[in-house]
Structures are given as structure tokens and as C-alpha cells.
Tab-separated table of C-alpha atoms and ligand atoms in Angstrom:
chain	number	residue	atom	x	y	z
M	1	UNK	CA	-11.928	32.639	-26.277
M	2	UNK	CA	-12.198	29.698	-28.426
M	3	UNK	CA	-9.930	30.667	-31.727
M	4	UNK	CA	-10.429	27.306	-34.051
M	5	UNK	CA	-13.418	25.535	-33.397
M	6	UNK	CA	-12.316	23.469	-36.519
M	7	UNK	CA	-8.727	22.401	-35.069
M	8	UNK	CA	-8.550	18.582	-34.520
M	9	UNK	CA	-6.190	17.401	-31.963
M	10	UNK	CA	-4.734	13.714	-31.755
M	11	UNK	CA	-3.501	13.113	-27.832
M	12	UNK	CA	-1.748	9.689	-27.305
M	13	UNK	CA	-2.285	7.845	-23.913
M	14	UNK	CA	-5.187	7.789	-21.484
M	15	UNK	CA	-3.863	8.375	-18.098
M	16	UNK	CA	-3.122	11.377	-16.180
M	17	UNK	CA	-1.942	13.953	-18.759
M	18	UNK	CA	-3.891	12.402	-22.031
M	19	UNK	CA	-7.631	13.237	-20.773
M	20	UNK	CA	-6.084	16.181	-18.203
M	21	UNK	CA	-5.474	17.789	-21.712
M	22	UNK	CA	-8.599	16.767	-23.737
M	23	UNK	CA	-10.543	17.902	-20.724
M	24	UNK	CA	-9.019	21.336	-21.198
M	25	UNK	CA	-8.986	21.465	-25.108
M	26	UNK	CA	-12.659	20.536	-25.193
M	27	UNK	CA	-13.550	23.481	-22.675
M	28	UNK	CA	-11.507	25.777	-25.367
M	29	UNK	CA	-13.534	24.684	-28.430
M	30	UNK	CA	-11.165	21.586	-29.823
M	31	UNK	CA	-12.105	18.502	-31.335
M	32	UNK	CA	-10.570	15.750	-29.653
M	33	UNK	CA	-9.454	12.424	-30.300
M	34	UNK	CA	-7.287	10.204	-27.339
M	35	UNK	CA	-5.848	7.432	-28.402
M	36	UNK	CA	-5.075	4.724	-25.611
M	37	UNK	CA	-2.378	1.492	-26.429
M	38	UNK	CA	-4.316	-0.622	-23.915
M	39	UNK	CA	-7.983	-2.092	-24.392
M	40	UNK	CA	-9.581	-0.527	-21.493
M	41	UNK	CA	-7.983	2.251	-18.868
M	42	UNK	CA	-4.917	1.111	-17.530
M	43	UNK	CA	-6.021	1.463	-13.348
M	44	UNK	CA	-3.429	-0.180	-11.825
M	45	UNK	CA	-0.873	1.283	-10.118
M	46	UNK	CA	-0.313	2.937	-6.249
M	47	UNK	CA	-0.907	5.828	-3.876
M	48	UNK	CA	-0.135	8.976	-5.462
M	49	UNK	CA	-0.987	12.841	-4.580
M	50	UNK	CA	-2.391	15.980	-6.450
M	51	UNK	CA	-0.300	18.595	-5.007
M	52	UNK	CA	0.916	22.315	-4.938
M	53	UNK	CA	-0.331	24.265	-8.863
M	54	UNK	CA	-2.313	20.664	-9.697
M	55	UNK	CA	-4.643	20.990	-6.548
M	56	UNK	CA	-5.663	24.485	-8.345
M	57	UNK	CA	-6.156	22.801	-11.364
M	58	UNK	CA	-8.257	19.703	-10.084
M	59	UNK	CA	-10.627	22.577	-8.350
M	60	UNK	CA	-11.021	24.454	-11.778
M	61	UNK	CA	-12.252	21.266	-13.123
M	62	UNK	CA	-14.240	20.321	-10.488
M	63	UNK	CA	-13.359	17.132	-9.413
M	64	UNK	CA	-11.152	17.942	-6.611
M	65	UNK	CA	-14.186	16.656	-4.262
M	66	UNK	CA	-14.307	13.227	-6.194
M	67	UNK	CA	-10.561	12.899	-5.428
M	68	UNK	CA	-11.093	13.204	-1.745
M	69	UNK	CA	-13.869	11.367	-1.465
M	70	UNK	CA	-11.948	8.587	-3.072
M	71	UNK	CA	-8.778	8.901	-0.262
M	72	UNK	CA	-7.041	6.174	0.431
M	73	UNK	CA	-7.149	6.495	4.350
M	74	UNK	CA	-3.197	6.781	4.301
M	75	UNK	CA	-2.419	8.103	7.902
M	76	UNK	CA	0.894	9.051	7.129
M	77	UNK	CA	4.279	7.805	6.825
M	78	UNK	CA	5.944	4.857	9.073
M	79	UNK	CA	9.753	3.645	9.080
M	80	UNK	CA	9.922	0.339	9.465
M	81	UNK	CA	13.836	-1.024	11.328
M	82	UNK	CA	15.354	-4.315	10.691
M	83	UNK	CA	13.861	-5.785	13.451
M	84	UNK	CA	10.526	-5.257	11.987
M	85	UNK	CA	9.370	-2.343	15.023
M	86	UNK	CA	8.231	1.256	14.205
M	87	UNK	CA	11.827	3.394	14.223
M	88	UNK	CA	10.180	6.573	12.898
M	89	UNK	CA	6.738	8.085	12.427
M	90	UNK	CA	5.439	10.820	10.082
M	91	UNK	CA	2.254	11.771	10.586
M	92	UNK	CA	-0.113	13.525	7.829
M	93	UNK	CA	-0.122	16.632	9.593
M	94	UNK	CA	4.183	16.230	10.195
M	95	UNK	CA	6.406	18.499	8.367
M	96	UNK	CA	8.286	15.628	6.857
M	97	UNK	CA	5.861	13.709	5.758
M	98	UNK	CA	5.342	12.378	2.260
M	99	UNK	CA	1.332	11.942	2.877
M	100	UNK	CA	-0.918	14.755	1.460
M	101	UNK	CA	-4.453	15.595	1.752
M	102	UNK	CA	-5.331	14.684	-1.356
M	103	UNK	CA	-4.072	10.739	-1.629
M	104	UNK	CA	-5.266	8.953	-4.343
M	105	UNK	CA	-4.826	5.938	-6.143
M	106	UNK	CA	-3.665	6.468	-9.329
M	107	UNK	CA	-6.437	4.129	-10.431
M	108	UNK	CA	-9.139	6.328	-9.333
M	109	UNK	CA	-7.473	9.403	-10.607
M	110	UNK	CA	-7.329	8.152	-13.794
M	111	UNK	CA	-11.372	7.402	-13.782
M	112	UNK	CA	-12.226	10.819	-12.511
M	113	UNK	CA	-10.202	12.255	-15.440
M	114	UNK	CA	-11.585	9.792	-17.831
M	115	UNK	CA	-15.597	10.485	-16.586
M	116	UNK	CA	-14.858	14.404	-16.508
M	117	UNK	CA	-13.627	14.286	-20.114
M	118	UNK	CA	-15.299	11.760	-21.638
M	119	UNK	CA	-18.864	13.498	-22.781
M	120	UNK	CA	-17.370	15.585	-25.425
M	121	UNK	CA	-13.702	13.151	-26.373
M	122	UNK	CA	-13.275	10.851	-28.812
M	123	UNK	CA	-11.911	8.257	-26.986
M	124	UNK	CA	-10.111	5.057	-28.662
M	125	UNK	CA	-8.669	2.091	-26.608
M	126	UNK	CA	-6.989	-0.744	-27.979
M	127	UNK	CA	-5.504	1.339	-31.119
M	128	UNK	CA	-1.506	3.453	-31.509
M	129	UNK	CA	0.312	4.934	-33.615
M	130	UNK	CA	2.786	3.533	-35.958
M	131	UNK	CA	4.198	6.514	-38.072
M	132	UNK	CA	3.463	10.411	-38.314
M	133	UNK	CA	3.924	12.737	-41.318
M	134	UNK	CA	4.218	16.313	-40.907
M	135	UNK	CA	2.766	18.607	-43.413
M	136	UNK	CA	2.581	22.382	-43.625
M	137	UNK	CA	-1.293	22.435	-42.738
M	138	UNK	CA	-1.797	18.827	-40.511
M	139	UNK	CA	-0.041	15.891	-39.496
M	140	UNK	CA	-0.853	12.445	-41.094
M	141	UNK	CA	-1.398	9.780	-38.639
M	142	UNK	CA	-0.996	5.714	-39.434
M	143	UNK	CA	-2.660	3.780	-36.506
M	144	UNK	CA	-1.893	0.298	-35.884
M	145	UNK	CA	-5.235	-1.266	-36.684
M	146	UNK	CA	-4.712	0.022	-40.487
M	147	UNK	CA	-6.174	3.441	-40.756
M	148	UNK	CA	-4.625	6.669	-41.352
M	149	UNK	CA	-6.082	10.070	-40.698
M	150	UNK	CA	-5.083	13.900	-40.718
M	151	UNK	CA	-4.835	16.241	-36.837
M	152	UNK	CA	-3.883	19.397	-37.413
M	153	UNK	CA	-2.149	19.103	-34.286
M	154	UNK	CA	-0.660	15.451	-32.021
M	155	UNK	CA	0.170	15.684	-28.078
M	156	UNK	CA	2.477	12.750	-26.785
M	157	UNK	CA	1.104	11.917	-23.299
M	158	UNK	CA	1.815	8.566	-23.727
M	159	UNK	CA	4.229	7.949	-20.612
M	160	UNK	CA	7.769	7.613	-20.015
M	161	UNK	CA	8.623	4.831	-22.554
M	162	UNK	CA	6.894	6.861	-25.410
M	163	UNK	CA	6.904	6.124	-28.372
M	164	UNK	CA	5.804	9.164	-29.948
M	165	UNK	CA	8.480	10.465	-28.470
M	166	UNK	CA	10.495	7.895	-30.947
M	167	UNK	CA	8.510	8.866	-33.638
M	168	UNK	CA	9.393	12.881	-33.181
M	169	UNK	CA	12.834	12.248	-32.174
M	170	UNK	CA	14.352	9.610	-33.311
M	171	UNK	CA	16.816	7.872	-31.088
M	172	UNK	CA	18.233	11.121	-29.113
M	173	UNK	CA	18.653	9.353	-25.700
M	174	UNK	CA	16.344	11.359	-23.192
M	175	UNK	CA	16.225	8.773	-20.514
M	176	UNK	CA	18.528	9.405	-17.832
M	177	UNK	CA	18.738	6.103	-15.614
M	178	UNK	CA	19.236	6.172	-11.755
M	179	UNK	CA	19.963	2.658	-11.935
M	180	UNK	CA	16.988	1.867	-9.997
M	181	UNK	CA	14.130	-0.498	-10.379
M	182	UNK	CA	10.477	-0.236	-8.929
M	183	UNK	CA	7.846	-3.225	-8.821
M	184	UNK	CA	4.363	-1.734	-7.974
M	185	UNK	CA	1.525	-4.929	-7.317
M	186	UNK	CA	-1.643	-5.217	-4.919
M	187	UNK	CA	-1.550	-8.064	-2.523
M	188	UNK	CA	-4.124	-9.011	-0.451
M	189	UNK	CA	-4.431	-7.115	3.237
M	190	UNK	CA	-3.759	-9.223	6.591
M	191	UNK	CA	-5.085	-8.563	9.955
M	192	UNK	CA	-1.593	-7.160	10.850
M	193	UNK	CA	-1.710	-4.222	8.571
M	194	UNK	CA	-2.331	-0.359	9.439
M	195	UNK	CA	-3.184	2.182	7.595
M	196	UNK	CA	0.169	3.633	7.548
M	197	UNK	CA	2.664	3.858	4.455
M	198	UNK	CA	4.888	1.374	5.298
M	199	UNK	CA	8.697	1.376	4.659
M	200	UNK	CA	11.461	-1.002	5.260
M	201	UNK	CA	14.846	-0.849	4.242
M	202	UNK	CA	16.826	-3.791	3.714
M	203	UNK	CA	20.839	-4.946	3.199
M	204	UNK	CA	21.783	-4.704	-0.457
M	205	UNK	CA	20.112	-1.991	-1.596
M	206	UNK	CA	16.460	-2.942	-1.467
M	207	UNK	CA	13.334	-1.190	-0.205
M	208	UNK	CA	10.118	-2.575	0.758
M	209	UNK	CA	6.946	-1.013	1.197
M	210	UNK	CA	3.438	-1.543	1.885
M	211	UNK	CA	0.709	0.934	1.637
M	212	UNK	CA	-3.091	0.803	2.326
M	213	UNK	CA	-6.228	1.327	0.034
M	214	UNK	CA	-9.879	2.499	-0.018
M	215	UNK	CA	-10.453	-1.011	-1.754
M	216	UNK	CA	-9.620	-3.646	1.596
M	217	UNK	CA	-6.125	-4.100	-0.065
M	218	UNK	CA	-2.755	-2.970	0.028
M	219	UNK	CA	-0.391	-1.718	-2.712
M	220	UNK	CA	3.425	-3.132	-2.185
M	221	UNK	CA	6.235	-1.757	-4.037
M	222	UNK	CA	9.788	-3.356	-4.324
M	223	UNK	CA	12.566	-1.034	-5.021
M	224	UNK	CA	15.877	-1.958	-5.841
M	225	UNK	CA	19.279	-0.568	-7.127
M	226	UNK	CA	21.231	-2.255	-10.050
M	227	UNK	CA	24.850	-1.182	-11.436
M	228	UNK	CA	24.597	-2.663	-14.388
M	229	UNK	CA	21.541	-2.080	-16.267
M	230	UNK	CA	19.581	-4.925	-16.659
M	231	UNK	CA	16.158	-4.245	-18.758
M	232	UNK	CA	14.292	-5.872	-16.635
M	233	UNK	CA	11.209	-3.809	-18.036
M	234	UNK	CA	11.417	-5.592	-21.116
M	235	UNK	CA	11.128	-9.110	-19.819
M	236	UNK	CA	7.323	-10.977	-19.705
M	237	UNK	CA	5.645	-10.750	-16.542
M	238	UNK	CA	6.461	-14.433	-15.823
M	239	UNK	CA	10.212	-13.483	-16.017
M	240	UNK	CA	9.863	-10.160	-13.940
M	241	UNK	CA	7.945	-11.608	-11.516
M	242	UNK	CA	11.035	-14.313	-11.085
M	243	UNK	CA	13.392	-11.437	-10.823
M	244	UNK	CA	11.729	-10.182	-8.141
M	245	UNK	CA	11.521	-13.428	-5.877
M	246	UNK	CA	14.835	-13.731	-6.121
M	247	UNK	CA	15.393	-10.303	-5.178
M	248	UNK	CA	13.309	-10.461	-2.286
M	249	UNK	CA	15.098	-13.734	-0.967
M	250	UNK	CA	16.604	-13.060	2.678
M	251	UNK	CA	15.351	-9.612	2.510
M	252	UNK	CA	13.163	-9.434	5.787
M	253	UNK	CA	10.252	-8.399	7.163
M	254	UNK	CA	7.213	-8.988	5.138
M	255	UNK	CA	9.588	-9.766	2.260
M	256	UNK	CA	8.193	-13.586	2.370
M	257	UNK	CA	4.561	-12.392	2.556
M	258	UNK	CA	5.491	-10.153	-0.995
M	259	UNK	CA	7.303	-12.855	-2.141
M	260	UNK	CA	4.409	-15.733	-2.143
M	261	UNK	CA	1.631	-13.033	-3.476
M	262	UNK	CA	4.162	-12.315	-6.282
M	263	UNK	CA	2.215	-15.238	-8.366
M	264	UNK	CA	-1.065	-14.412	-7.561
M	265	UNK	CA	-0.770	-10.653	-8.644
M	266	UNK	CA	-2.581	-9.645	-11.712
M	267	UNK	CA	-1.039	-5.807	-11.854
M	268	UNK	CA	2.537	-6.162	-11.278
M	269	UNK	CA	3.900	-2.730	-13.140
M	270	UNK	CA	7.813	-3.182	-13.223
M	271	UNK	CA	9.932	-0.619	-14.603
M	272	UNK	CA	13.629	1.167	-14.615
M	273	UNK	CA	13.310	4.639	-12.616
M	274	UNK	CA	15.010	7.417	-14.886
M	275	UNK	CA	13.891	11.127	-15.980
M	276	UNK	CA	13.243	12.269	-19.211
M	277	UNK	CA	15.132	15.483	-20.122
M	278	UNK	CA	14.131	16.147	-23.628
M	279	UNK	CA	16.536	19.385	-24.807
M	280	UNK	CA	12.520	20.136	-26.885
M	281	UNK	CA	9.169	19.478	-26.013
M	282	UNK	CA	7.753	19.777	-29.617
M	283	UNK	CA	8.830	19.752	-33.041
M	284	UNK	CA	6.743	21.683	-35.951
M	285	UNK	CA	2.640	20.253	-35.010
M	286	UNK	CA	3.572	17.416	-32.531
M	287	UNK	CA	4.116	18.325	-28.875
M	288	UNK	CA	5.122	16.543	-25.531
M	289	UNK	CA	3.342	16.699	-22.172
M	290	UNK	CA	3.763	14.617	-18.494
M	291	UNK	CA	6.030	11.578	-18.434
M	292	UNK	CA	6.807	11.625	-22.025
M	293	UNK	CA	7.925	15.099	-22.097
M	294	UNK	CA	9.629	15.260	-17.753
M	295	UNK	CA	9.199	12.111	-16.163
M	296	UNK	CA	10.603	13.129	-12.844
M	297	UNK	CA	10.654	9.911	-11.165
M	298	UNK	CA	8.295	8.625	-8.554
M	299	UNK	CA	10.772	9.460	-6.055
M	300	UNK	CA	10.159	13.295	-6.544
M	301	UNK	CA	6.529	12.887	-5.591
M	302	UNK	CA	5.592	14.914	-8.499
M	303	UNK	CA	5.329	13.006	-11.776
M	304	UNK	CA	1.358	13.724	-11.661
M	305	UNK	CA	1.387	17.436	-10.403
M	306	UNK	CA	3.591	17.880	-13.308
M	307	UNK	CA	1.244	15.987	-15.718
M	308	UNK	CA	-1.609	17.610	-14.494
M	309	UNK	CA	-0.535	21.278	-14.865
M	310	UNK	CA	1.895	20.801	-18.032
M	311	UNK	CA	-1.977	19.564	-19.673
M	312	UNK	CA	-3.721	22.750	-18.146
M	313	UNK	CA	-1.081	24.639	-19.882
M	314	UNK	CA	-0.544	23.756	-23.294
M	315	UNK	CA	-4.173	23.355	-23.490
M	316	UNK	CA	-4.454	27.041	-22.132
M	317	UNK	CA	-2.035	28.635	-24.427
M	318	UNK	CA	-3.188	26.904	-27.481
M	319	UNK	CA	-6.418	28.201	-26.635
M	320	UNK	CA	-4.754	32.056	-26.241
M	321	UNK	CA	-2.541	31.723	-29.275
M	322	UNK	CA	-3.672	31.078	-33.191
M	323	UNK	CA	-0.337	29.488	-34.220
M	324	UNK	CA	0.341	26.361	-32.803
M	325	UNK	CA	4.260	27.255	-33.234
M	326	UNK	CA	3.569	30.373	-30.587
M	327	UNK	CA	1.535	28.237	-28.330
M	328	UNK	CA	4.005	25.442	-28.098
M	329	UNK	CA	6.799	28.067	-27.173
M	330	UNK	CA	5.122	29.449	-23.995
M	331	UNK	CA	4.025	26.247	-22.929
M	332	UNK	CA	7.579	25.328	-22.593
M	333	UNK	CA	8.581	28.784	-21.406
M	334	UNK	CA	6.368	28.667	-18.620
M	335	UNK	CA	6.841	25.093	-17.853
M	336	UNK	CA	10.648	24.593	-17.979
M	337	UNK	CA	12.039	26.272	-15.328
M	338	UNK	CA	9.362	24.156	-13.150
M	339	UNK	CA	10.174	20.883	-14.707
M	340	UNK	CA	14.056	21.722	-13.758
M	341	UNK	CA	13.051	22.325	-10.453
M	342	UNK	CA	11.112	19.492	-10.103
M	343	UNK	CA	13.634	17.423	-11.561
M	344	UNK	CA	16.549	18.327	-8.667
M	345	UNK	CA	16.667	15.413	-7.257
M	346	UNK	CA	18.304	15.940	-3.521
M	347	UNK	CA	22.370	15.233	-3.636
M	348	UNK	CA	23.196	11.501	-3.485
M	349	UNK	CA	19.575	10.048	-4.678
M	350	UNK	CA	18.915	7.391	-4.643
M	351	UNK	CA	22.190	6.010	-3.431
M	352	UNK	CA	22.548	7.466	-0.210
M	353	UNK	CA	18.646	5.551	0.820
M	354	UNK	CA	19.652	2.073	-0.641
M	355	UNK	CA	22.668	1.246	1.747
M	356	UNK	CA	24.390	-1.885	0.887
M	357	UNK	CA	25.120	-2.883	4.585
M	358	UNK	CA	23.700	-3.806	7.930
M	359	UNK	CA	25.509	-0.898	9.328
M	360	UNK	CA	24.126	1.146	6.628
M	361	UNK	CA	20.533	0.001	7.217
M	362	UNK	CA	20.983	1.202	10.679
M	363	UNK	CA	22.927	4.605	10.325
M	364	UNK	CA	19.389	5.507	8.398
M	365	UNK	CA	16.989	4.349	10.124
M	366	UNK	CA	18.280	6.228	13.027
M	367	UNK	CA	18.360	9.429	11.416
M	368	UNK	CA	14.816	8.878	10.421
M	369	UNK	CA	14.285	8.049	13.742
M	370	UNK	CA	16.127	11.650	14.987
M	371	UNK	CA	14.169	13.338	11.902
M	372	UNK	CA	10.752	12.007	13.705
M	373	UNK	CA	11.212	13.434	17.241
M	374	UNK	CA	8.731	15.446	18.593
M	375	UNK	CA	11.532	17.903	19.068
M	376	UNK	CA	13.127	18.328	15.856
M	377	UNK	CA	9.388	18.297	14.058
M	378	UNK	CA	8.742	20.915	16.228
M	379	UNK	CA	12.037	22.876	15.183
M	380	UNK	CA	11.581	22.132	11.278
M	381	UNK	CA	8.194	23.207	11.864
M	382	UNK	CA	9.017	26.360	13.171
M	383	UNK	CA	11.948	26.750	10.225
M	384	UNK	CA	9.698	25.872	7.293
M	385	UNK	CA	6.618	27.066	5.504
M	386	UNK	CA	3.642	26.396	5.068
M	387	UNK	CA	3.775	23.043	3.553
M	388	UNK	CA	0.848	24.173	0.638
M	389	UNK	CA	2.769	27.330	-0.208
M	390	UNK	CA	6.242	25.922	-0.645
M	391	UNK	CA	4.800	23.466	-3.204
M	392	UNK	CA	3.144	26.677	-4.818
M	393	UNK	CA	6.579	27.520	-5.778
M	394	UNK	CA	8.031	27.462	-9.177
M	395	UNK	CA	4.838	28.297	-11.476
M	396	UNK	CA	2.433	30.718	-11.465
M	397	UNK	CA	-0.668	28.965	-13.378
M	398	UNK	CA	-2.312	31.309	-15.686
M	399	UNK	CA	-5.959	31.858	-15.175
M	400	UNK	CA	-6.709	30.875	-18.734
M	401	UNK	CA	-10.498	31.077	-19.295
G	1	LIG	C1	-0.259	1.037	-15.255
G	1	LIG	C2	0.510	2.170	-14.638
G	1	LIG	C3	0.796	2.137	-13.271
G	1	LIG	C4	1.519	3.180	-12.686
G	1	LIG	N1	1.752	3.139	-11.347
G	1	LIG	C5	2.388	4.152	-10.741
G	1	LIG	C6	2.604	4.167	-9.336
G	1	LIG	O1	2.212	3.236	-8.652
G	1	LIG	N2	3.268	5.214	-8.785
G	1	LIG	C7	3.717	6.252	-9.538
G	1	LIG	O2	4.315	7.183	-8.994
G	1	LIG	N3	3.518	6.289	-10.866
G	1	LIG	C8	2.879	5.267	-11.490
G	1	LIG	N4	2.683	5.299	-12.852
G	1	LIG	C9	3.185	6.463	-13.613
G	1	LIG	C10	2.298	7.692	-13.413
G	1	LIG	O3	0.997	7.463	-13.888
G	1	LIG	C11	2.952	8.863	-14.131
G	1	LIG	O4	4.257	9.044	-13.574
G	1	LIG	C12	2.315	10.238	-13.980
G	1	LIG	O5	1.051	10.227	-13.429
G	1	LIG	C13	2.283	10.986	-15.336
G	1	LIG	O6	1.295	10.397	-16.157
G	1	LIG	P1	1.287	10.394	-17.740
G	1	LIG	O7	-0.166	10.457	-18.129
G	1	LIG	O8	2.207	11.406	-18.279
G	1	LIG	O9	1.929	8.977	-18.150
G	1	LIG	P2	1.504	7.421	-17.779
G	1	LIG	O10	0.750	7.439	-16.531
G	1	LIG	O11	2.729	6.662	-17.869
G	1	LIG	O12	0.488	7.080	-18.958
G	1	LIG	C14	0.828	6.847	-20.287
G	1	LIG	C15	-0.391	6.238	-21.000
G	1	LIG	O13	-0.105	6.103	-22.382
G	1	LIG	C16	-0.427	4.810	-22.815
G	1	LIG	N5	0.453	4.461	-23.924
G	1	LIG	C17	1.758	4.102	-23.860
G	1	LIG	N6	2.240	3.930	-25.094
G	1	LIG	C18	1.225	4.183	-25.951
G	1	LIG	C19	1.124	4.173	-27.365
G	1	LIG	N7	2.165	3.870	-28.146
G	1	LIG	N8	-0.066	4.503	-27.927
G	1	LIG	C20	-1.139	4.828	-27.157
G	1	LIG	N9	-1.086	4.837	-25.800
G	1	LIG	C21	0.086	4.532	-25.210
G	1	LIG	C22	-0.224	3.928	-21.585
G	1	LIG	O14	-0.937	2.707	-21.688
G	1	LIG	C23	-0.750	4.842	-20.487
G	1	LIG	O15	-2.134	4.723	-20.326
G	1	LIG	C24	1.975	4.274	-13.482
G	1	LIG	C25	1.694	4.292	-14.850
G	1	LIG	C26	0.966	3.270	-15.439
G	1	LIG	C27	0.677	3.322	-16.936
């Protein structure tokens, strides 16, 4: 199977997609470099799930029994009303629910990936790149600690904000904004807490959520909308983590516990929710996968199914396919019509969950409350599919080796 033992392959960013794809490209006979912006693996970050095509994928590369064994004891999904009681329930096992079997935090995913791939990658931390030069034959790479070396090929994995991306594209605007921001941080756990994803809506459109851990802390995320945009994922962390006290003022419910643990955090992640809808995923021997390529938010639940299988498949049909220019064109063949799928974001997002008003607060919480009753579970569970096959939809993976 293996066509070009002698191909070298640059693949920016170390997270989910970046060592998803070196783990595949090494399998296939590649020789693989990953180059990571940070010093170390970036392991911060919350609760997220391997799902639908990726669980397939995890399985082929055996780890999916590491990712279970690393769970993060989630129970399932609680609505929280303004006066701080349960108004809603979602159990694991519901039909509505947005816990999965295999809930992980993003962390640990991200050190499974980096153990399974590591042995035969040539992994780099602390280093980017500053410019690329195409040739007929290899790209040239200049790093920003000075040197400059030749890939015949260079995968982008480097996240939403890449700048690869930059590099390949110039300034074509392929961020689409929802006018939302998120604030993901781990704050210590009280005796009050469950083991239940927590989530409280409050007046002017601001979320608050709390979420448990296999570590004996809890991950809280602060979501709020914005009209005007406001870059707050450019300020320092000293800054961002003023924006968010004020934000938080008056809000609620555990909103003064977030607020005073604000200080004391050492992983706030703060950023501006938007997709990425790049009109091409590669041009001539640099190509796009995960977040840099189809961020679809972290409100579609899928940003790292996506990562994960995009990898598996641009690793697999480079593998099937001697020109790059071939390979590139039915990774995106296969993958687009999922990423537009994926990317449908239902009618009124994120609007329509961040009312302004008290009345507004209330008008959802009730319906979540309707949407939890043993009744109406019961009659969406009779109306719907199996959970695991719906999310099957949309791609058939390839069995590649
Ligand atoms: C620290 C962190 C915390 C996160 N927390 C959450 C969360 O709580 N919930 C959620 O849904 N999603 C979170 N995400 C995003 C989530 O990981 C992605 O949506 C998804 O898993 C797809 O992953 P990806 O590998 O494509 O991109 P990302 O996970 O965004 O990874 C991109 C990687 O590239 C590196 N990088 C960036 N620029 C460069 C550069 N110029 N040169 C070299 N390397 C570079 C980054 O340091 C990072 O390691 C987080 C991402 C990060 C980096």
C-alpha cells in the first residue's frame, strides 16, 4: 500500500487533527514532521466527545479503550432555572442528551493521540512557521527559530485562527462570526457539585456552565453574545479575564463562585465562536484539515469528530493516490458534503438560546423542562433512531488499509 516511502510531510499543530494525521501517514509509509506553536501539548480545555465515523476511527487505531477508561464520569445533561433548582434533566441514556459514551477531556484526548503517534513522528514544540514557498517538486518551509527546510507536502491542522491558513490564502475572510464568545477555565470542585453537565441561562444573553472531571475538578465555561464585535481573543489574559468579571456581574447562580476563581485560573481559553468555510481546502502541495479547514463551532458538538475523520482521510487517500493533486481532490470530495452538514447549524443559533430577558430566560427553560418529560422522551424516543446510527450519517469512511 505504501506508494512513497520517501515523501516528507510537514503537519502544523499538535492537537486533535495534527497527530490524528501523522498517526495515519506513518501507518502508510510517510515521514513525518509536526510542528506545535506551544512549548509542550496544549491540554487544557473541556469535556468533549468522539462520536458517530470518529468512534470507527479511534477503534482502528486502537485507543478507543484508553478514551473510555479516561471518562469523565459526566452523567448527563442538567438545566439549571433562575432560581438555581433542576428545571430539566437529560440523562446519558436520554434521546436529547448532549452526553455520549465516549466523554473525554480534550486534554486527555490530545495525550492518547500524542502517545499513539509519537514512536515513529518527528515531533517539534515550541517552533512555527513564518513563510512557505511552493515549488514544482516540494514546498520550502521558514520556521520561526531561523531554519528553513524542504516537505514535499504541508497539512494546516493548526486550529481555527490558523495561520497557515494566512500563509495559503492570504486574507480571503473564512471566518464567519456568530457573534458569540466562549471562556473555557477549570475551577476548583465544591462539595455542592454533581456529576452532571451543568447549565444555566441568564438575562442578557449569557450562559453558564459547569461540568465535572476525572481529575477532582470541574471545567466552567462562560458564554456570551456580543453585537458588535469586540476581539476580545486578542486581548492578554489579564484583560480577558477582566472582561469576563464584568460580564459575570449580577448574572446568578454560581456566577460569583466563577467570578472569584477567574484570578486563580491558569487555563482560561477565550475565544470568538465562528466557522470556517474555506471555498478550498488546499492549494498546489499545502492542504487544510479540522478547525483550520471547518471549524464548526463547539456548539455543533462535532469540531473533533470532524478533525478526527477529515485526518483519517486525507491520510488515507494520499496513501491510495501517487499525486498529491488527486489525493487532495477526494479528500475534499468525500469530506465536503459532511462538513456542510455538520456545519447546519439549527435555525436561529445561537440567538434563539441567549434570551435577553427574564421572560425569555423562562419561556426556555420551560421548554427544556417540557423537552425532559418522561413522556415526550418517551415519544422522541419512539420517533428517532438509534442515536449511534443517525450520527453515522453523512460519510461513509473508507476502509483504507
Ligand atoms: C487549548 C485549547 C483548548 C480548547 N478547548 C476546547 C473546549 O473546551 N471545547 C471545545 O469544544 N473545543 C476546544 N478547543 C478546540 C478543539 O480542540 C477543536 O475544535 C477540535 O478538536 C479540532 O481540533 P484541531 O486539532 O483541528 O484544532 P485545535 O484543537 O484548535 O489545535 C490547533 C493546534 O495548533 C497549534 N497552533 C496554532 N497555531 C500554530 C502555528 N502557527 N504553528 C504551530 N502550531 C500552531 C495550537 O497550539 C494547537 O495545539 C480547544 C483548543 C485548544 C487549542
Amino acid at each position: 500500500m505504501p506508494i512513497n516511502k520517501e515523501k516528507r510531510i510537514l503537519v502544523v499543530g499538535a492537537s486533535i487533527a495534527g497527530p490524528t494525521l501523522a498517526f495515519w501517514l506513518t501507518q502508510y509509509g510517510f515521514l513525518v514532521t509536526v510542528v506545535e506553536r506551544a512549548p509542550a501539548l496544549r491540554l487544557g480545555g473541556q469535556n468533549i466527545d468522539v462520536n458517530g465515523p470518529a468512534r470507527k476511527i479511534v477503534q482502528k487505531m486502537g485507543i478507543e479503550a484508553a478514551i473510555l477508561a479516561q471518562n469523565t464520569t459526566e452523567v448527563g445533561l442538567q438545566i439549571i432555572g433562575q432560581d438555581g433548582e433542576v428545571a430539566g434533566e437529560f440523562p446519558k441514556e436520554a434521546s436529547l442528551t448532549g452526553t455520549r459514551e465516549l466523554e473525554i477531556l480534550r486534554g486527555d484526548l490530545v495525550r492518547i493521540l500524542y502517545d499513539c503517534s509519537k514512536k515513529h513522528v518527528d515531533y517539534r514544540f515550541g517552533d512555527s512557521i513564518t513563510a512557505l514557498e511552493q515549488h514544482p517538486d516540494e514546498v520550502s518551509v521558514m520556521f520561526a527559530s531561523g531554519k528553513t527546510e524542504t516537505f514535499q507536502l504541508v497539512i494546516a491542522a493548526d486550529g481555527v485562527r490558523s495561520k497557515t491558513r494566512k500563509l495559503m490564502f492570504g486574507d480571503e475572510p473564512q471566518f464567519k462570526s456568530l457573534g458569540l464568545y466562549i471562556a473555557y477555565m477549570t475551577i476548583p470542585r465544591q462539595e455542592n457539585d454533581n456529576d452532571w453537565w451543568r447549565w444555566y441561562t441568564a438575562v442578557d444573553r449569557r450562559v453558564l456552565m459547569l461540568r465535572p472531571d476525572n481529575k477532582g475538578t470541574i471545567r466552567a465555561s462562560v458564554a456570551f453574545l456580543e453585537d458588535n464585535r469586540a476581539t476580545h481573543e486578542k486581548r492578554p489574559t489579564e484583560e480577558q479575564k477582566s472582561v469576563l468579571k464584568t460580564k459575570l456581574a449580577g448574572a446568578g447562580w454560581e456566577a460569583d463562585r466563577i467570578r472569584q476563581a477567574i484570578d486563580g485560573t491558569d487555563d482560561l481559553y477565550f475565544d470568538e465562536v465562528g466557522q470556517i468555510k474555506a471555498p478550498r481546502w488546499s492549494t498546489g502541495r499545502v492542504a487544510m484539515i479540522g478547525d483550520a479547514a471547518y471549524c464548526p463551532t463547539p456548539i455543533s458538538g462535532k469540531g473533533t469528530t470532524l478533525a478526527l475523520v477529515g485526518a483519517y482521510v486525507l491520510a488515507g487517500e494520499l496513501s491510495r493516490h501517487k499525486r498529491h493533486e488527486d489525493a487532495f481532490a477526494a479528500y475534499e470530495k468525500l469530506m465536503r458534503p459532511y462538513v456542510e452538514e455538520v456545519q447546519k447549524l439549527p435555525p436561529g443559533t445561537p440567538r434563539l438560546v441567549y434570551p435577553e430577558t427574564k421572560f425569555g430566560v423562562s419561556v426556555l427553560n420551560r421548554v427544556a423542562g417540557i423537552m425532559a418529560s418522561k413522556p415526550v422522551q418517551k415519544m422522541v424516543g419512539l420517533f428517532s433512531s438509534d442515536p449511534a446510527e443517525e450520527e453515522n450519517k453523512g460519510i461513509d469512511l473508507p476502509d483504507y488499509q
